[in-house]
mmCIF file of N, CA and C in Angstrom:
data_model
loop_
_atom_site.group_PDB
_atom_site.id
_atom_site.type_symbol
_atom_site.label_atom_id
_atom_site.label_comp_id
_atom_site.label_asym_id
_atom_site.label_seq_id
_atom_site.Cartn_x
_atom_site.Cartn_y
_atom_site.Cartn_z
ATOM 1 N N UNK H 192 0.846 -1.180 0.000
ATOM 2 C CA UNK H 192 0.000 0.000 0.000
ATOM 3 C C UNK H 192 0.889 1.240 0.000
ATOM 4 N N UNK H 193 0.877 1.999 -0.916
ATOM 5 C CA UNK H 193 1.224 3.682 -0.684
ATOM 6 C C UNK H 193 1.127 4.291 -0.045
ATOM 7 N N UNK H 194 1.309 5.405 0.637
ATOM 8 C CA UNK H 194 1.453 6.263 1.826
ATOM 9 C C UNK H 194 0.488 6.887 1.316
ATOM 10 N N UNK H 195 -0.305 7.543 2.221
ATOM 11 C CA UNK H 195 -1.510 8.189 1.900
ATOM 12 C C UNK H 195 -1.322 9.530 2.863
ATOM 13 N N UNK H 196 -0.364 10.101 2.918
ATOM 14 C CA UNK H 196 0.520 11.181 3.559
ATOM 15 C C UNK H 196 1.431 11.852 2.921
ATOM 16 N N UNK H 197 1.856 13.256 2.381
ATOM 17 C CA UNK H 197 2.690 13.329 2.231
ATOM 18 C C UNK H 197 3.264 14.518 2.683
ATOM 19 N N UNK H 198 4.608 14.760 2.962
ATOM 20 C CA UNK H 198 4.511 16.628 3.263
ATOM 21 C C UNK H 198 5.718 17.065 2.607
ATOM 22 N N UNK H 199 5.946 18.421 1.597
ATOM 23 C CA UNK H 199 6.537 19.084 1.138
ATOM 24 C C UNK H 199 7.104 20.278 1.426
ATOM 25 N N UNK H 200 8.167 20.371 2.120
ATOM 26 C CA UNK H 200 8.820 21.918 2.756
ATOM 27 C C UNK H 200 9.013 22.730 1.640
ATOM 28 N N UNK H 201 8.846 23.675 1.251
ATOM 29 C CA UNK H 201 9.535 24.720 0.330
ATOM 30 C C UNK H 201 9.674 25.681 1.180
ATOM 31 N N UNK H 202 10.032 25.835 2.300
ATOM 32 C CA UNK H 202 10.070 26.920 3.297
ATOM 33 C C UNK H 202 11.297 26.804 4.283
ATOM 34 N N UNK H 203 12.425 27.417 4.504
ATOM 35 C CA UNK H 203 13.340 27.253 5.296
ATOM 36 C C UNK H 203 12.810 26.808 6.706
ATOM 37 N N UNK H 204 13.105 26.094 7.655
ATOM 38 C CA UNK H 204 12.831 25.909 9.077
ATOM 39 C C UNK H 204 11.858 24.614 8.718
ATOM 40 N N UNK H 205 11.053 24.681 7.890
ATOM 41 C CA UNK H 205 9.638 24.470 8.380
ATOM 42 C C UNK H 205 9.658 22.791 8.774
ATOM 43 N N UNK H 206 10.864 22.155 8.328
ATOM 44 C CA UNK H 206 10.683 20.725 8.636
ATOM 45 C C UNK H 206 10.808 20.947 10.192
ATOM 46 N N UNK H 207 11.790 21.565 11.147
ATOM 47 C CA UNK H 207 11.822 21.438 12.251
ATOM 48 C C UNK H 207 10.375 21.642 13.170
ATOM 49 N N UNK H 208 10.030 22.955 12.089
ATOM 50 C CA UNK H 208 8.481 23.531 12.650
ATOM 51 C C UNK H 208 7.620 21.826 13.422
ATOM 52 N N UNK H 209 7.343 21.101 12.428
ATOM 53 C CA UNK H 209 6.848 20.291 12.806
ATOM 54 C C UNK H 209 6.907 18.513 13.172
ATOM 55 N N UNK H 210 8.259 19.150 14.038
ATOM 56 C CA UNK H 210 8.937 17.617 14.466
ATOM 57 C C UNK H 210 7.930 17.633 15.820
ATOM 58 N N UNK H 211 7.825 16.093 15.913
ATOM 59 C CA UNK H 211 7.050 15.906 17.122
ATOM 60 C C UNK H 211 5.273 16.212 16.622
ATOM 61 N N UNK H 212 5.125 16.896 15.629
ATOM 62 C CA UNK H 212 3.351 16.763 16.153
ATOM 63 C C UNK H 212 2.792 15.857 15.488
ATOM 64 N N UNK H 213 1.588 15.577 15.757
ATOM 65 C CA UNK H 213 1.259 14.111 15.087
ATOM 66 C C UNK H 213 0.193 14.060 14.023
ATOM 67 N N UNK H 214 0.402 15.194 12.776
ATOM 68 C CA UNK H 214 -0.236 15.333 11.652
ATOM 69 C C UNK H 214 -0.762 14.180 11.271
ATOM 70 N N UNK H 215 -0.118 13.040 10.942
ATOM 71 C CA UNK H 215 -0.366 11.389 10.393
ATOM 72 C C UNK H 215 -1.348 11.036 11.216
ATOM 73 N N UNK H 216 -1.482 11.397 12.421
ATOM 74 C CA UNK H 216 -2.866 10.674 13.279
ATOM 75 C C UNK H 216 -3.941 11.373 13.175
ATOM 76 N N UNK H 217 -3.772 12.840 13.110
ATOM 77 C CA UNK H 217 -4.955 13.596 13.179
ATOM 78 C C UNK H 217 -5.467 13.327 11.764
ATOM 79 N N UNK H 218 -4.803 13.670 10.924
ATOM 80 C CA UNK H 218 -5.356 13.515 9.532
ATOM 81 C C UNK H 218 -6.174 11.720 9.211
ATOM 82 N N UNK H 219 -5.851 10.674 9.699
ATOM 83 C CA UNK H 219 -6.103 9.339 9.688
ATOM 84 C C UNK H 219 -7.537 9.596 11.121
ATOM 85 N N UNK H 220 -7.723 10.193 11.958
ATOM 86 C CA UNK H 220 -8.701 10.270 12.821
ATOM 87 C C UNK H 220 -10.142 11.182 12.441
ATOM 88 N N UNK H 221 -9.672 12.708 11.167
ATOM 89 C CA UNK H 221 -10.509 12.952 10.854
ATOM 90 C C UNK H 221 -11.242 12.607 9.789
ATOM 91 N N UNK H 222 -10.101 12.173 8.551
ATOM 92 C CA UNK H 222 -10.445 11.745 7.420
ATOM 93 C C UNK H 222 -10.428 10.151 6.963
ATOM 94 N N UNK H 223 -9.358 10.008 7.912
ATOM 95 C CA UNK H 223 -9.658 8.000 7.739
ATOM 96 C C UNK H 223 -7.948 8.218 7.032
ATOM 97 N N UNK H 224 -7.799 6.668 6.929
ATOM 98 C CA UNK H 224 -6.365 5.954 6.898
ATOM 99 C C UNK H 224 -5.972 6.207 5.428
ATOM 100 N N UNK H 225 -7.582 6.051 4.160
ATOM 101 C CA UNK H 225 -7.405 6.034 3.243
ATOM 102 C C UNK H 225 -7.245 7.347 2.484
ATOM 103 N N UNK H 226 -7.846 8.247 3.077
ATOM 104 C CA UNK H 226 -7.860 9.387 2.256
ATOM 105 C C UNK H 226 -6.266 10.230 2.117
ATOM 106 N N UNK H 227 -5.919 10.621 0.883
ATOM 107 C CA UNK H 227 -4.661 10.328 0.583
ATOM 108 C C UNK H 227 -4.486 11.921 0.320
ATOM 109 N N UNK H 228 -3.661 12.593 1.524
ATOM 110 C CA UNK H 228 -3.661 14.340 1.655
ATOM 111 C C UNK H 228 -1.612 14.533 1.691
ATOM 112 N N UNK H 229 -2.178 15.514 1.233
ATOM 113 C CA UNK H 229 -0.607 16.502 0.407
ATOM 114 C C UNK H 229 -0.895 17.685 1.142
ATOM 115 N N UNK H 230 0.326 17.786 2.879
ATOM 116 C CA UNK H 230 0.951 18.927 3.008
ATOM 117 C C UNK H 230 1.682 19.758 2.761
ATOM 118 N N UNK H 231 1.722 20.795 1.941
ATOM 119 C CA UNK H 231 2.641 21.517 1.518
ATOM 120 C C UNK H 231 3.218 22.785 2.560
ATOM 121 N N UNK H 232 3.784 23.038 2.910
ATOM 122 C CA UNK H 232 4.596 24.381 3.210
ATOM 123 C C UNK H 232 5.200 25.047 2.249
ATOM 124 N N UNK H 233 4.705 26.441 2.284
ATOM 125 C CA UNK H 233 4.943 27.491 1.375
ATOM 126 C C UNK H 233 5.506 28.868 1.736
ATOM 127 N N UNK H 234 6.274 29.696 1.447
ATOM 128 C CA UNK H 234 6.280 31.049 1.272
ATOM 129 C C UNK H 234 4.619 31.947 1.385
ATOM 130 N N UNK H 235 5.828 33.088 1.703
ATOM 131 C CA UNK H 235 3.949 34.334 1.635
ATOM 132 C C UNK H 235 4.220 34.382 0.119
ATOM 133 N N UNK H 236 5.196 34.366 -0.361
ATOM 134 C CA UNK H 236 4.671 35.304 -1.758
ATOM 135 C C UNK H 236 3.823 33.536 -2.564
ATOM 136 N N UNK H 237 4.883 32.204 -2.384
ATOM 137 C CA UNK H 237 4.050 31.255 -3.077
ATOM 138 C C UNK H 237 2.367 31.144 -2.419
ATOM 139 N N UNK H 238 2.629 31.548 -1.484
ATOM 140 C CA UNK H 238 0.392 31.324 -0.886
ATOM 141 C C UNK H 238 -0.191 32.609 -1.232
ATOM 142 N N UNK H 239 0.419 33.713 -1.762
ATOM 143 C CA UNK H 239 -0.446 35.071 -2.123
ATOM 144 C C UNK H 239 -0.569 34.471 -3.728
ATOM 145 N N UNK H 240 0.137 33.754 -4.414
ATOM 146 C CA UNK H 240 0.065 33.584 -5.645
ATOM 147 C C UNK H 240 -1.059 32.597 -5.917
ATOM 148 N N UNK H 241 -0.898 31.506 -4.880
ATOM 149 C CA UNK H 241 -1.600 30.770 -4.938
ATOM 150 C C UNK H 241 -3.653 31.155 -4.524
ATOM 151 N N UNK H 242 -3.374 32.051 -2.967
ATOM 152 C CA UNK H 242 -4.663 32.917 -3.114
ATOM 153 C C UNK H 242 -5.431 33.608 -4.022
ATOM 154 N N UNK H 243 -4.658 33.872 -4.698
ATOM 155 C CA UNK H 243 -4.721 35.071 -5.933
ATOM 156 C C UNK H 243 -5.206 34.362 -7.239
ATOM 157 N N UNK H 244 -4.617 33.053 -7.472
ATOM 158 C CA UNK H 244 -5.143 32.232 -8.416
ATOM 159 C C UNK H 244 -6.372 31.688 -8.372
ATOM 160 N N UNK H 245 -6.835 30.695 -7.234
ATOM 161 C CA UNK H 245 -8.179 30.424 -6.526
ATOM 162 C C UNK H 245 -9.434 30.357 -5.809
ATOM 163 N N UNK H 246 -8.697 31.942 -5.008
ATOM 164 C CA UNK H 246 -9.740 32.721 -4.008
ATOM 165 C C UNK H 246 -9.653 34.114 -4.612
ATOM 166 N N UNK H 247 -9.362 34.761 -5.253
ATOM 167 C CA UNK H 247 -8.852 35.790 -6.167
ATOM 168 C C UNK H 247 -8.825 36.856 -4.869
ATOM 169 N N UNK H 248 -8.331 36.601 -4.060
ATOM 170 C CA UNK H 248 -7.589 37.320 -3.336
ATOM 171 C C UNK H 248 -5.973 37.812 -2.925
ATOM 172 N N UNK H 249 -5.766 38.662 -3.398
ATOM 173 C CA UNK H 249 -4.473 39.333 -3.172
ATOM 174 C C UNK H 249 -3.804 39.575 -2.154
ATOM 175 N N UNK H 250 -3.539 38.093 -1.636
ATOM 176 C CA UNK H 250 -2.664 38.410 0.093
ATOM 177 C C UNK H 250 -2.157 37.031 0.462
ATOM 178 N N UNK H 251 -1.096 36.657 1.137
ATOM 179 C CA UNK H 251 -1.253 36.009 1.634
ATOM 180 C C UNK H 251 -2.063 35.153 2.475
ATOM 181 N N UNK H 252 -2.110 33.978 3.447
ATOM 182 C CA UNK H 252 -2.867 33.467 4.161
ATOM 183 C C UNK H 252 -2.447 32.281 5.077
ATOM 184 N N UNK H 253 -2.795 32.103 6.163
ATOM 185 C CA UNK H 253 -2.368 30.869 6.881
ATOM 186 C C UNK H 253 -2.068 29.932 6.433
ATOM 187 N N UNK H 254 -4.046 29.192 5.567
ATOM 188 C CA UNK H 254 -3.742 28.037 5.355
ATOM 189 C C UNK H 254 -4.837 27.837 4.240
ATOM 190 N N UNK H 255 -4.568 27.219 3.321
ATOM 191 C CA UNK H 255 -5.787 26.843 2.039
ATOM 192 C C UNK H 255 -6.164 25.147 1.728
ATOM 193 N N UNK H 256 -6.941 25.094 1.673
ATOM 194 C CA UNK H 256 -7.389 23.327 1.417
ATOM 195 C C UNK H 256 -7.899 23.391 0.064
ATOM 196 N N UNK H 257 -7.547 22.113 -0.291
ATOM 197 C CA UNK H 257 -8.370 21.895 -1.730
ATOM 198 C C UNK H 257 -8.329 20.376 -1.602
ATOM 199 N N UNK H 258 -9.593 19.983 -1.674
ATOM 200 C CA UNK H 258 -10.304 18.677 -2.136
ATOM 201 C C UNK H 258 -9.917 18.423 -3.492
ATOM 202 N N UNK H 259 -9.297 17.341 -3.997
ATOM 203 C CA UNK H 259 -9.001 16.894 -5.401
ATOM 204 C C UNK H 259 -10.227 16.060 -5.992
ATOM 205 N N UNK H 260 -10.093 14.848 -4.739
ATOM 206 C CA UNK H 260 -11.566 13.903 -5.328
ATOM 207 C C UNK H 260 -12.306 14.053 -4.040
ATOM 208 N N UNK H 261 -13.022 13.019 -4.105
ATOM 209 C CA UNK H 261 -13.702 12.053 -2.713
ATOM 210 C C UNK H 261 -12.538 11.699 -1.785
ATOM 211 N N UNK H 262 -11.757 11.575 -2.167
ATOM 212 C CA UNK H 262 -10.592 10.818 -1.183
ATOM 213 C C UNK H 262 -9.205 11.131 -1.328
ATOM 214 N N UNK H 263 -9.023 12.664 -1.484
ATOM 215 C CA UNK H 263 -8.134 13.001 -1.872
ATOM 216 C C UNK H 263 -7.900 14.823 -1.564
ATOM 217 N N UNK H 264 -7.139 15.181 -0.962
ATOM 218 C CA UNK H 264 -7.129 16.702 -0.958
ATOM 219 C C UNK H 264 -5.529 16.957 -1.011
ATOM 220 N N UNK H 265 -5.343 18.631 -0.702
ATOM 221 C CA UNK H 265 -4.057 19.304 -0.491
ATOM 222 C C UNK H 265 -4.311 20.594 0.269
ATOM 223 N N UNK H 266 -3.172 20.407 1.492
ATOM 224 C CA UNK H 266 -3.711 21.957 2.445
ATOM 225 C C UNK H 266 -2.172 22.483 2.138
ATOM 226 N N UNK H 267 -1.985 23.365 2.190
ATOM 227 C CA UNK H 267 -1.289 24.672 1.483
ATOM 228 C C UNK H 267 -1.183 25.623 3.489
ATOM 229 N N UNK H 268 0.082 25.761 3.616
ATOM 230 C CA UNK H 268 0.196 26.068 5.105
ATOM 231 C C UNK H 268 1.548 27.031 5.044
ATOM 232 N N UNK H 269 1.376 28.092 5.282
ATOM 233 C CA UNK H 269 2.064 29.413 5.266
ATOM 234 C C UNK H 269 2.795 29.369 6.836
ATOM 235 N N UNK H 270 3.965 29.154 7.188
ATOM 236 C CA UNK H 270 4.470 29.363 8.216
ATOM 237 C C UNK H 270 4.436 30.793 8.624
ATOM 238 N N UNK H 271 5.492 31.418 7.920
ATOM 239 C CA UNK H 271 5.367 32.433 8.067
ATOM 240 C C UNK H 271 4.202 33.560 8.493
ATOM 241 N N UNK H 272 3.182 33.334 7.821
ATOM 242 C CA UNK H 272 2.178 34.260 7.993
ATOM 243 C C UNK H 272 1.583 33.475 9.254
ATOM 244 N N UNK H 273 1.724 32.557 9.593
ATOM 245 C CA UNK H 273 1.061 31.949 10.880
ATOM 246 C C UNK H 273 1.730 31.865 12.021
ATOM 247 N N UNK H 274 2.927 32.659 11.753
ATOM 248 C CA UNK H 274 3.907 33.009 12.971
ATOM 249 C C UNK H 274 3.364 34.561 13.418
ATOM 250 N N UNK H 275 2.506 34.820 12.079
ATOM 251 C CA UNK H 275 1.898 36.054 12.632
ATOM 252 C C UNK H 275 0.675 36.174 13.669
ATOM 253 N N UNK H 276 -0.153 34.925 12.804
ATOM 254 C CA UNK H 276 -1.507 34.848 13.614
ATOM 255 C C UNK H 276 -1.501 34.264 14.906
ATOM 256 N N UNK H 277 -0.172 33.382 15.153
ATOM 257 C CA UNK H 277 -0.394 32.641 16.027
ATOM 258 C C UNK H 277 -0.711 33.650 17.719
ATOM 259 N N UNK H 278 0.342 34.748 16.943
ATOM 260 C CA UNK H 278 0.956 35.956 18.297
ATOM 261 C C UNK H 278 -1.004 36.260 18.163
ATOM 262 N N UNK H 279 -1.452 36.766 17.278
ATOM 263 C CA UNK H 279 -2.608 37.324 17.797
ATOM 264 C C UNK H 279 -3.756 36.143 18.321
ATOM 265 N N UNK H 280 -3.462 35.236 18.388
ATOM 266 C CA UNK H 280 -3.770 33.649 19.124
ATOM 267 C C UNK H 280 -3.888 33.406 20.359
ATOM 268 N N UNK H 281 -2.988 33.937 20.627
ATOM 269 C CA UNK H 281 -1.725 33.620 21.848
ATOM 270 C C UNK H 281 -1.545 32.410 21.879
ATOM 271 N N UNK H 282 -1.580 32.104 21.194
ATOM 272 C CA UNK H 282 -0.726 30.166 21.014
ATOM 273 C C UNK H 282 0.790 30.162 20.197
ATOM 274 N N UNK H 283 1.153 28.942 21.231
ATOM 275 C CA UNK H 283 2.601 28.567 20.582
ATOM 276 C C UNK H 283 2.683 28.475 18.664
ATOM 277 N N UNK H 284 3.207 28.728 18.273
ATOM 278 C CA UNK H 284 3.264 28.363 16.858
ATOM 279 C C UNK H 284 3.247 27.142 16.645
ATOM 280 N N UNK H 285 4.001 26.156 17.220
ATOM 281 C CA UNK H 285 3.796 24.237 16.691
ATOM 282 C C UNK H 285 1.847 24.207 17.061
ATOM 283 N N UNK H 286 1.579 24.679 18.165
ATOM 284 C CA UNK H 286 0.128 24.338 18.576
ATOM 285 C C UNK H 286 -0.551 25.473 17.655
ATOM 286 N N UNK H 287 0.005 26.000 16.936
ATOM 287 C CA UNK H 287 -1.216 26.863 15.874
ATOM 288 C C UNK H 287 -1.079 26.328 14.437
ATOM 289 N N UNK H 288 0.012 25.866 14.324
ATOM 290 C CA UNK H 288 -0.043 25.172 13.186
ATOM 291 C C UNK H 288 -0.611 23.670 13.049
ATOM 292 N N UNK H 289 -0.818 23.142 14.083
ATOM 293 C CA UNK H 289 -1.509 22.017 14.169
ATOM 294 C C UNK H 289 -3.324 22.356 13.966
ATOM 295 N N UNK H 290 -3.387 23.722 14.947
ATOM 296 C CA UNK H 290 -5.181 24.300 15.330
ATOM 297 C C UNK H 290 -5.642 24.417 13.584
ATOM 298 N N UNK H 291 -4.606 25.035 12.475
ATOM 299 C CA UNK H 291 -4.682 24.994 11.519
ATOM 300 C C UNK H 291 -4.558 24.125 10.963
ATOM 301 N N UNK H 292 -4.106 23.043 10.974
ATOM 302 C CA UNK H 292 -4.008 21.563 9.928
ATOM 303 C C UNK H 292 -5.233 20.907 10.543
ATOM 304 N N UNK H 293 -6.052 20.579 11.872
ATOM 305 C CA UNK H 293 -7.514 20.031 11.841
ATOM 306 C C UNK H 293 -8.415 21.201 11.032
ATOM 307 N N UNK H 294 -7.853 22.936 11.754
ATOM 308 C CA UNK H 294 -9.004 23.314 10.327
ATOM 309 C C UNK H 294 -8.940 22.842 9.162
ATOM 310 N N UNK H 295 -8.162 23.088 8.274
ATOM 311 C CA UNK H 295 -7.989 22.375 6.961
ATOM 312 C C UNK H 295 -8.794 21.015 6.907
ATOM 313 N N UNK H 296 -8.228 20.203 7.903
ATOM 314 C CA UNK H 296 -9.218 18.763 7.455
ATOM 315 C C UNK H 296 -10.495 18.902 7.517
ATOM 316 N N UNK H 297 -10.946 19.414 8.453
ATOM 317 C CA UNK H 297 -12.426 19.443 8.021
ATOM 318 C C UNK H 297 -12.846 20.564 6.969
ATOM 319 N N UNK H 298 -12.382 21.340 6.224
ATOM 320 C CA UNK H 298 -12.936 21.534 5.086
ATOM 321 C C UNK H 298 -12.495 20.752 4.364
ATOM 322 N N UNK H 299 -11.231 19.674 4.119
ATOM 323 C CA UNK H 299 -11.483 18.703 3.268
ATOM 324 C C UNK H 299 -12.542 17.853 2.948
ATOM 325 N N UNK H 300 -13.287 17.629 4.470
ATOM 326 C CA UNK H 300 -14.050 16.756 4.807
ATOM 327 C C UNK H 300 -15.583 17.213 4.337
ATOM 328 N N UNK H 301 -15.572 18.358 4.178
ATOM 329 C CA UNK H 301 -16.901 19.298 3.209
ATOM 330 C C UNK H 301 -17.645 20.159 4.135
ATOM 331 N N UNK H 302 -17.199 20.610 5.915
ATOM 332 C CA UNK H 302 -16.972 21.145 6.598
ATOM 333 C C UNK H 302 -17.459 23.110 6.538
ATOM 334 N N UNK H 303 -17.917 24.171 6.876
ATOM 335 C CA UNK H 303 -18.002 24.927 6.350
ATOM 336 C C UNK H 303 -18.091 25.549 8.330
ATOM 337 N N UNK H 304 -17.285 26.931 8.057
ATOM 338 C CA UNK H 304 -17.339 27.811 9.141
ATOM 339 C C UNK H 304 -18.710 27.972 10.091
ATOM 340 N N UNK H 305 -18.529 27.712 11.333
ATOM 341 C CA UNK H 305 -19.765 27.562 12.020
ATOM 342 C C UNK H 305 -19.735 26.647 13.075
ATOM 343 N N UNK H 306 -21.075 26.733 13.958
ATOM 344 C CA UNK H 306 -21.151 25.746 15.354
ATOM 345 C C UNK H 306 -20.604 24.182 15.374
ATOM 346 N N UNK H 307 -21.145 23.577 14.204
ATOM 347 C CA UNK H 307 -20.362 22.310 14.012
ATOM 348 C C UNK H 307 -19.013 21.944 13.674
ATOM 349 N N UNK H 308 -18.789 22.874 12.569
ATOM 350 C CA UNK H 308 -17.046 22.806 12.574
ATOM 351 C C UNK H 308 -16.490 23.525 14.183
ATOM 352 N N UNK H 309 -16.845 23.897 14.654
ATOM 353 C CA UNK H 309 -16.186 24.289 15.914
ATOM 354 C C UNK H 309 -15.886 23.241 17.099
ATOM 355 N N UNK H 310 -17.300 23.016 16.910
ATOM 356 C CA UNK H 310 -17.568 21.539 18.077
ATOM 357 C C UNK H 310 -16.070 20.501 17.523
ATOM 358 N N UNK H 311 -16.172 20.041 16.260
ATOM 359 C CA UNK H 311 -15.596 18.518 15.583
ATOM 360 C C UNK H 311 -14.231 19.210 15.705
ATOM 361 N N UNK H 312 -13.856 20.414 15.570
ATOM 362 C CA UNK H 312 -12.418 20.671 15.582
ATOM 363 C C UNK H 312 -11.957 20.934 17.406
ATOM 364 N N UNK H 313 -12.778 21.074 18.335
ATOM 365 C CA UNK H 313 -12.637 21.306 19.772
ATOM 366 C C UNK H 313 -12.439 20.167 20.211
ATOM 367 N N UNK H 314 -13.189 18.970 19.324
ATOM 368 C CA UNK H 314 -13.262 17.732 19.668
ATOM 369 C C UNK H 314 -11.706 16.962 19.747
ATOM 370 N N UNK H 315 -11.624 17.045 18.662
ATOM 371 C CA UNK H 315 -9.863 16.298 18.001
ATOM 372 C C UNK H 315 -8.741 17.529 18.490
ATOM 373 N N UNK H 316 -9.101 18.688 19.199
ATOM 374 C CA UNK H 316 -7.909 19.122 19.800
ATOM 375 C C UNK H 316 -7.769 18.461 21.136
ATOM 376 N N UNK H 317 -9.066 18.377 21.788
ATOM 377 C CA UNK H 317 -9.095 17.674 22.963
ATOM 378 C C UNK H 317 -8.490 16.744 23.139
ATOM 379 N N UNK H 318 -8.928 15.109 22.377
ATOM 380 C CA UNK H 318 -8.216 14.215 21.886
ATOM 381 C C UNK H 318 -6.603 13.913 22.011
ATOM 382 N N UNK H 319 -6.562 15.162 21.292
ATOM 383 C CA UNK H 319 -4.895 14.981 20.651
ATOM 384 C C UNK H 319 -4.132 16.102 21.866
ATOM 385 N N UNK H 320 -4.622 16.746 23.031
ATOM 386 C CA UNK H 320 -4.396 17.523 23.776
ATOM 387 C C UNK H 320 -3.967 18.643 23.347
ATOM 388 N N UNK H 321 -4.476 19.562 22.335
ATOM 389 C CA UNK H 321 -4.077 20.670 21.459
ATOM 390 C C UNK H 321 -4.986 21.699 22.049
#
């Protein structure tokens, strides 16, 4: 069987960023073992390009998801700019970049801003002690 995980740094640091957290479980707890997701780490200017292409917004951003199939997505995760948000957070950066990779899954999952995505993402931080 193929890895149904994958993650791509294009960002200086960012492999260290996330030594120790346990992306592979959360992602296998919200979406299942099979569904086969592509983390990328990016630059502000590669996620403003990328915003700019799909959300036709002109800015950077934390974090972007895209569903490919049924069983298949890619979240797009801006260190940088989430070293920003995290301060207005007040959370550690490893624990905001994680608060951001369950958001992402559940809009993979077809998920939309609101009481229930709040609950299911409060849920799996709990869980995972986040």
């Amino acid at each position: 069987m193929s890895s149904t995980f994958s993650v791509t740094h294009n960002t200086k640091g960012s492999p260290s960023l996330i030594k120790g957290l346990h992306f592979v479980d959360i992602k296998n707890e919200v979406l299942g073992k099979d569904y086969k997701l592509s983390l990328v780490f990016v630059g502000t200017k590669r996620m403003s390009t990328i915003n700019r292409t799909y959300r036709k917004k002109d800015s950077a951003t934390d974090i972007l998801s895209f569903p490919l199939e049924v069983d298949s997505g890619e979240i797009f995760i801006c260190p940088q700019y989430a070293a920003k948000k995290s301060k207005e957070f007040e959370r550690p950066l490893k624990n905001f970049l994680t608060f951001l990779f369950i958001h992402g899954l559940f809009h993979l999952k077809g998920l939309t801003h609101g009481s229930t995505m709040e609950r299911k993402e409060r849920e799996i931080r709990g869980k995972f002690g986040i």
